[in-house]
Amino acid sequence: MEIKKIKGNTFCITAGMTYIPFYKINEKEIIMLDSGWAKGQRQGIDELLEKNNFKVVAIICSHAHVDHIGNNTFLKNKFSCIIAMPAYEALVCSSVINLKLYYSNQTLSDVALHFGHMVCQTDMMIYDNQNSIYVCGVEFKILHTPGHSPAHICITTPDDVAYIGDTLISHEVMNGSKMPYAYILTEDLLSKSKLYDLKCSKYIVAHKGIYNEITGLITDNINFYKNKAKAIYILIVGSMTMQDILKTVIENFNINISNRYKYTLIERMLRSYVEYLNETGLIVLNMDNGFLKYSKVNV
Ligand SMILES: [Zn+2]
């Protein structure tokens, strides 16, 4: 784990497959953009902060995923920092019960066990109609990019460096991804397109890269997700239940399901592709002897 200077007072922590940006207010105080993953990154981030004698005064979160807000409460307890987050994401991670809204296919005890550490208290809610936020007297611009998660945002620092979060993934991540995640793919694709109009001097993609220009990456991301949807569409033969589709996708995409948590994740990922195919009019839902089945629209 190390610190990379991006531009002006904007830096980022390189942590394995993740870049975590931060903005330096002065020699000591920093505002983090996301707080990273607890399991694999907490110790490294903590050591790096100590070594540089940094005090985290605030965390602005792009979205409430486990690898982005995993150290919020840990850092809040340690530094009494402010947490700012899109309002809906903040509500989702405000309690274990609310987290269950998002992880609806897991039991409450499993949610508590695996995601309980994500629960945090947000001090500043960022609303849908807000396109900037002042945190500790510093203005950050906000671009709403829902889809990857319900209220995902991109955050631009005063140095004109945009943190894209998970709205895009790098080519490296695309190459290793069998079925990339989107909560609502239809919205996610619209948000990716929105980025064509975001003109900044640098862009940080969480997983992961630093770019001067992202036009090509946006197009490649859109095509990558659309092609995955197409590949799933091809596998739908006749009339299939969601479970039937899941089974054939797991086999054909060669996805290794080693435990039930991976299974529930894949199930959730697949659902957004199937919904996308349905919403774009390629497949229809029908009731068949009490089962909900999906089939291609006859063309
Ligand atoms: Zn995410």
Coordinates of C-alpha atoms and ligand atoms in Angstrom, one line a residue:
M1 CA 0.0 0.0 0.0
E2 CA 1.3 3.4 -0.9
I3 CA 0.3 7.0 -1.6
K4 CA 0.3 8.4 -5.1
K5 CA 0.1 12.1 -5.9
I6 CA -2.6 12.8 -8.5
K7 CA -2.8 16.6 -8.8
G8 CA -2.5 19.6 -6.4
N9 CA -3.8 18.4 -3.0
T10 CA -5.5 15.3 -4.4
F11 CA -3.8 12.0 -3.7
C12 CA -4.7 8.4 -3.6
I13 CA -4.0 5.3 -1.6
T14 CA -3.2 2.3 -3.7
A15 CA -4.6 -0.8 -2.0
G16 CA -4.5 -3.9 -4.2
M17 CA -7.3 -3.8 -6.6
T18 CA -8.6 -0.5 -5.3
Y19 CA -7.6 3.2 -5.4
I20 CA -8.8 5.3 -2.5
P21 CA -8.5 9.0 -3.1
F22 CA -8.0 11.6 -0.5
Y23 CA -7.8 15.4 -0.4
K24 CA -5.2 17.1 1.8
I25 CA -6.6 20.2 3.6
N26 CA -3.2 20.9 5.2
E27 CA -0.2 18.9 6.1
K28 CA -2.1 16.9 8.7
E29 CA -5.8 16.8 7.9
I30 CA -7.3 14.8 5.0
I31 CA -10.7 14.1 3.6
M32 CA -11.0 10.6 2.3
L33 CA -13.2 9.6 -0.7
D34 CA -14.4 6.2 0.5
S35 CA -12.8 4.3 3.3
G36 CA -12.0 0.9 1.7
W37 CA -12.5 -2.7 2.6
A38 CA -12.3 -3.8 6.2
K39 CA -11.0 -7.4 5.8
G40 CA -8.2 -6.8 3.4
Q41 CA -7.4 -3.2 3.7
R42 CA -8.1 -1.8 7.2
Q43 CA -4.7 -2.6 8.7
G44 CA -2.8 -1.3 5.7
I45 CA -4.8 2.0 5.6
D46 CA -4.4 2.5 9.3
E47 CA -0.6 2.0 9.2
L48 CA -0.3 4.3 6.2
L49 CA -2.3 7.0 8.0
E50 CA -0.2 6.6 11.1
K51 CA 3.1 6.7 9.2
N52 CA 2.1 9.9 7.5
N53 CA 0.7 11.4 10.6
F54 CA -2.6 12.0 8.9
K55 CA -5.8 12.8 10.7
V56 CA -9.0 11.9 8.8
V57 CA -11.4 14.8 9.3
A58 CA -14.1 13.5 6.9
I59 CA -15.0 10.7 4.6
I60 CA -17.2 11.4 1.5
C61 CA -18.6 8.1 0.3
S62 CA -19.5 7.2 -3.3
H63 CA -21.8 4.4 -2.3
A64 CA -22.5 1.9 0.5
H65 CA -20.7 -1.2 -0.8
V66 CA -18.6 -3.3 1.6
D67 CA -15.3 -2.5 -0.2
H68 CA -16.0 1.3 -0.1
I69 CA -17.4 2.0 3.4
G70 CA -15.9 -0.9 5.3
N71 CA -13.7 1.3 7.5
N72 CA -16.2 4.2 8.0
T73 CA -17.0 3.4 11.6
F74 CA -13.5 2.3 12.5
L75 CA -12.1 5.7 11.2
K76 CA -15.0 7.7 12.8
N77 CA -14.3 6.1 16.2
K78 CA -10.6 6.8 15.8
F79 CA -10.7 10.4 14.5
S80 CA -14.3 11.5 15.2
C81 CA -14.5 12.3 11.5
I82 CA -17.6 13.5 9.6
I83 CA -19.2 11.1 7.2
A84 CA -21.0 12.4 4.1
M85 CA -22.9 10.1 1.8
P86 CA -25.8 10.0 -0.6
A87 CA -28.9 9.9 1.6
Y88 CA -30.3 6.7 0.3
E89 CA -27.0 4.9 0.7
A90 CA -26.7 6.4 4.2
L91 CA -30.1 5.0 5.2
V92 CA -29.2 1.5 3.8
C93 CA -26.1 1.3 6.0
S94 CA -27.6 3.0 9.0
S95 CA -28.6 -0.4 10.6
V96 CA -28.4 -4.1 10.1
I97 CA -32.1 -4.3 9.4
N98 CA -31.8 -1.6 6.7
L99 CA -28.8 -3.4 5.2
K100 CA -31.1 -6.4 4.8
L101 CA -33.1 -4.3 2.3
Y102 CA -30.0 -4.5 0.0
Y103 CA -28.9 -8.0 0.9
S104 CA -32.4 -9.3 0.8
N105 CA -31.5 -12.8 -0.2
Q106 CA -29.5 -13.4 2.9
T107 CA -30.8 -14.0 6.4
L108 CA -30.6 -11.2 9.0
S109 CA -28.0 -13.1 11.0
D110 CA -25.9 -13.6 7.9
V111 CA -26.2 -9.9 7.1
A112 CA -25.2 -9.0 10.6
L113 CA -22.2 -11.4 10.5
H114 CA -20.8 -10.4 7.1
F115 CA -21.9 -6.8 6.8
G116 CA -22.6 -5.6 10.3
H117 CA -19.3 -3.6 10.3
M118 CA -20.7 -1.5 7.5
V119 CA -23.2 0.1 9.8
C120 CA -22.3 3.7 10.3
Q121 CA -23.7 7.1 11.3
T122 CA -23.8 9.6 8.4
D123 CA -23.5 13.2 9.4
M124 CA -24.1 14.8 6.1
M125 CA -26.7 13.5 3.7
I126 CA -26.2 14.2 0.0
Y127 CA -29.5 14.6 -1.8
D128 CA -30.4 13.9 -5.4
N129 CA -30.8 17.6 -6.3
Q130 CA -27.4 18.5 -4.9
N131 CA -24.5 19.1 -7.3
S132 CA -21.9 20.1 -4.7
I133 CA -21.1 19.7 -1.1
Y134 CA -19.0 21.7 1.4
V135 CA -17.1 19.4 3.7
C136 CA -14.8 21.1 6.3
G137 CA -15.0 24.3 4.2
V138 CA -13.9 22.5 1.0
E139 CA -16.2 22.3 -2.0
F140 CA -16.6 19.0 -3.8
K141 CA -18.7 18.7 -7.0
I142 CA -21.2 15.8 -7.1
L143 CA -22.4 13.9 -10.2
H144 CA -25.2 11.5 -9.5
T145 CA -24.5 8.2 -11.3
P146 CA -27.2 5.7 -9.9
G147 CA -27.2 2.1 -11.2
H148 CA -24.1 0.4 -9.9
S149 CA -25.8 1.0 -6.5
P150 CA -29.1 2.9 -6.0
A151 CA -27.6 6.3 -5.3
H152 CA -23.9 6.1 -6.4
I153 CA -22.1 9.4 -6.9
C154 CA -18.9 10.7 -8.5
I155 CA -17.0 13.2 -6.5
T156 CA -14.8 16.0 -8.0
T157 CA -12.1 17.6 -5.8
P158 CA -11.1 21.3 -6.0
D159 CA -8.1 20.1 -8.1
D160 CA -10.6 19.1 -10.9
V161 CA -9.9 15.4 -10.2
A162 CA -13.0 13.3 -10.6
Y163 CA -13.4 10.2 -8.5
I164 CA -15.6 7.9 -10.6
G165 CA -16.0 5.2 -7.9
D166 CA -17.5 2.1 -9.5
T167 CA -19.4 3.8 -12.3
L168 CA -16.6 2.5 -14.6
I169 CA -14.2 -0.4 -14.2
S170 CA -10.7 -0.6 -15.8
H171 CA -9.7 -2.8 -18.7
E172 CA -7.8 -4.9 -16.3
V173 CA -10.9 -5.6 -14.2
M174 CA -13.0 -6.2 -17.3
N175 CA -10.5 -8.8 -18.4
G176 CA -10.9 -10.7 -15.1
S177 CA -14.7 -10.3 -14.7
K178 CA -17.1 -13.0 -15.7
M179 CA -20.2 -11.0 -14.8
P180 CA -19.6 -7.4 -13.6
Y181 CA -21.9 -6.0 -11.0
A182 CA -24.7 -3.5 -11.5
Y183 CA -27.7 -3.1 -9.2
I184 CA -29.9 -1.7 -12.0
L185 CA -28.2 -2.2 -15.3
T186 CA -30.5 0.1 -17.3
E187 CA -29.8 3.0 -14.9
D188 CA -26.1 2.1 -14.7
L189 CA -25.7 2.3 -18.5
L190 CA -27.4 5.8 -18.5
S191 CA -25.0 6.9 -15.8
K192 CA -21.9 5.6 -17.7
S193 CA -23.1 7.7 -20.7
K194 CA -23.5 10.7 -18.5
L195 CA -19.7 10.6 -17.9
Y196 CA -19.1 11.6 -21.5
D197 CA -20.0 15.1 -20.4
L198 CA -17.8 15.1 -17.3
K199 CA -14.8 17.2 -18.3
C200 CA -12.0 17.0 -15.6
S201 CA -8.3 17.1 -15.8
K202 CA -7.9 13.6 -14.1
Y203 CA -10.1 10.7 -13.3
I204 CA -9.7 8.0 -10.7
V205 CA -11.5 4.7 -11.2
A206 CA -11.9 2.8 -7.9
H207 CA -11.0 -0.6 -9.4
K208 CA -8.7 0.8 -10.7
G209 CA -6.8 3.4 -12.5
I210 CA -5.9 7.0 -13.0
Y211 CA -6.8 8.5 -16.4
N212 CA -6.3 11.8 -18.2
E213 CA -9.2 10.9 -20.5
I214 CA -12.0 8.4 -20.2
T215 CA -14.0 8.6 -23.4
G216 CA -12.7 5.3 -24.7
L217 CA -13.1 3.6 -21.3
I218 CA -16.7 4.7 -21.1
T219 CA -17.5 3.2 -24.5
D220 CA -15.6 0.0 -23.7
N221 CA -17.5 -0.3 -20.3
I222 CA -20.9 0.2 -22.0
N223 CA -20.1 -2.4 -24.6
F224 CA -18.7 -4.8 -22.1
Y225 CA -21.9 -4.8 -19.9
K226 CA -24.1 -4.9 -23.0
N227 CA -22.1 -7.9 -24.4
K228 CA -22.5 -9.7 -21.1
A229 CA -26.3 -9.1 -21.3
K230 CA -26.2 -10.4 -24.9
A231 CA -24.3 -13.6 -23.8
I232 CA -27.0 -14.2 -21.1
Y233 CA -29.7 -13.6 -23.7
I234 CA -28.3 -16.3 -26.0
L235 CA -28.4 -18.8 -23.1
I236 CA -32.2 -18.3 -22.7
V237 CA -33.8 -21.2 -24.6
G238 CA -37.5 -21.8 -24.5
S239 CA -39.2 -20.8 -21.3
M240 CA -36.9 -20.7 -18.2
T241 CA -37.2 -19.9 -14.5
M242 CA -34.6 -17.5 -12.9
Q243 CA -33.1 -20.7 -11.4
D244 CA -32.8 -22.3 -14.8
I245 CA -31.1 -19.2 -16.2
L246 CA -28.7 -19.1 -13.2
K247 CA -27.8 -22.7 -13.7
T248 CA -26.9 -22.4 -17.3
V249 CA -25.1 -19.0 -16.8
I250 CA -22.9 -20.6 -14.0
E251 CA -22.1 -23.5 -16.3
N252 CA -21.5 -21.5 -19.5
F253 CA -19.6 -18.6 -17.9
N254 CA -17.5 -21.1 -15.9
I255 CA -18.3 -19.4 -12.6
N256 CA -16.9 -21.1 -9.6
I257 CA -19.4 -21.1 -6.8
S258 CA -17.5 -22.1 -3.7
N259 CA -19.9 -21.1 -1.0
R260 CA -23.5 -19.9 -0.6
Y261 CA -22.4 -16.2 -0.2
K262 CA -20.9 -16.4 -3.7
Y263 CA -24.1 -18.0 -4.9
T264 CA -26.3 -15.2 -3.5
L265 CA -24.0 -12.6 -5.0
I266 CA -24.1 -14.2 -8.4
E267 CA -27.9 -14.6 -8.1
R268 CA -28.1 -10.8 -7.5
M269 CA -25.8 -10.0 -10.3
L270 CA -27.7 -12.1 -12.8
R271 CA -31.0 -10.6 -11.8
S272 CA -30.0 -7.1 -13.0
Y273 CA -29.0 -8.5 -16.5
V274 CA -32.3 -10.4 -16.8
E275 CA -34.2 -7.3 -15.7
Y276 CA -32.3 -5.3 -18.3
L277 CA -33.2 -7.8 -21.0
N278 CA -36.8 -7.6 -19.9
E279 CA -36.9 -3.8 -19.8
T280 CA -35.3 -3.5 -23.2
G281 CA -38.0 -5.7 -24.7
L282 CA -35.8 -8.7 -25.5
I283 CA -37.4 -11.2 -23.1
V284 CA -40.8 -11.5 -21.5
L285 CA -42.1 -12.8 -18.2
N286 CA -44.9 -15.3 -18.2
M287 CA -46.7 -17.4 -15.6
D288 CA -46.5 -21.1 -16.4
N289 CA -48.2 -23.5 -14.0
G290 CA -47.5 -21.2 -11.0
F291 CA -43.9 -20.5 -12.0
L292 CA -42.5 -17.3 -13.3
K293 CA -40.7 -18.0 -16.6
Y294 CA -38.6 -15.9 -18.9
S295 CA -38.5 -16.4 -22.7
K296 CA -37.3 -14.5 -25.7
V297 CA -39.7 -12.2 -27.5
N298 CA -40.5 -13.7 -30.9
V299 CA -39.0 -11.7 -33.6
Ligands
ZN1 ZN -19.5 -1.0 -5.7

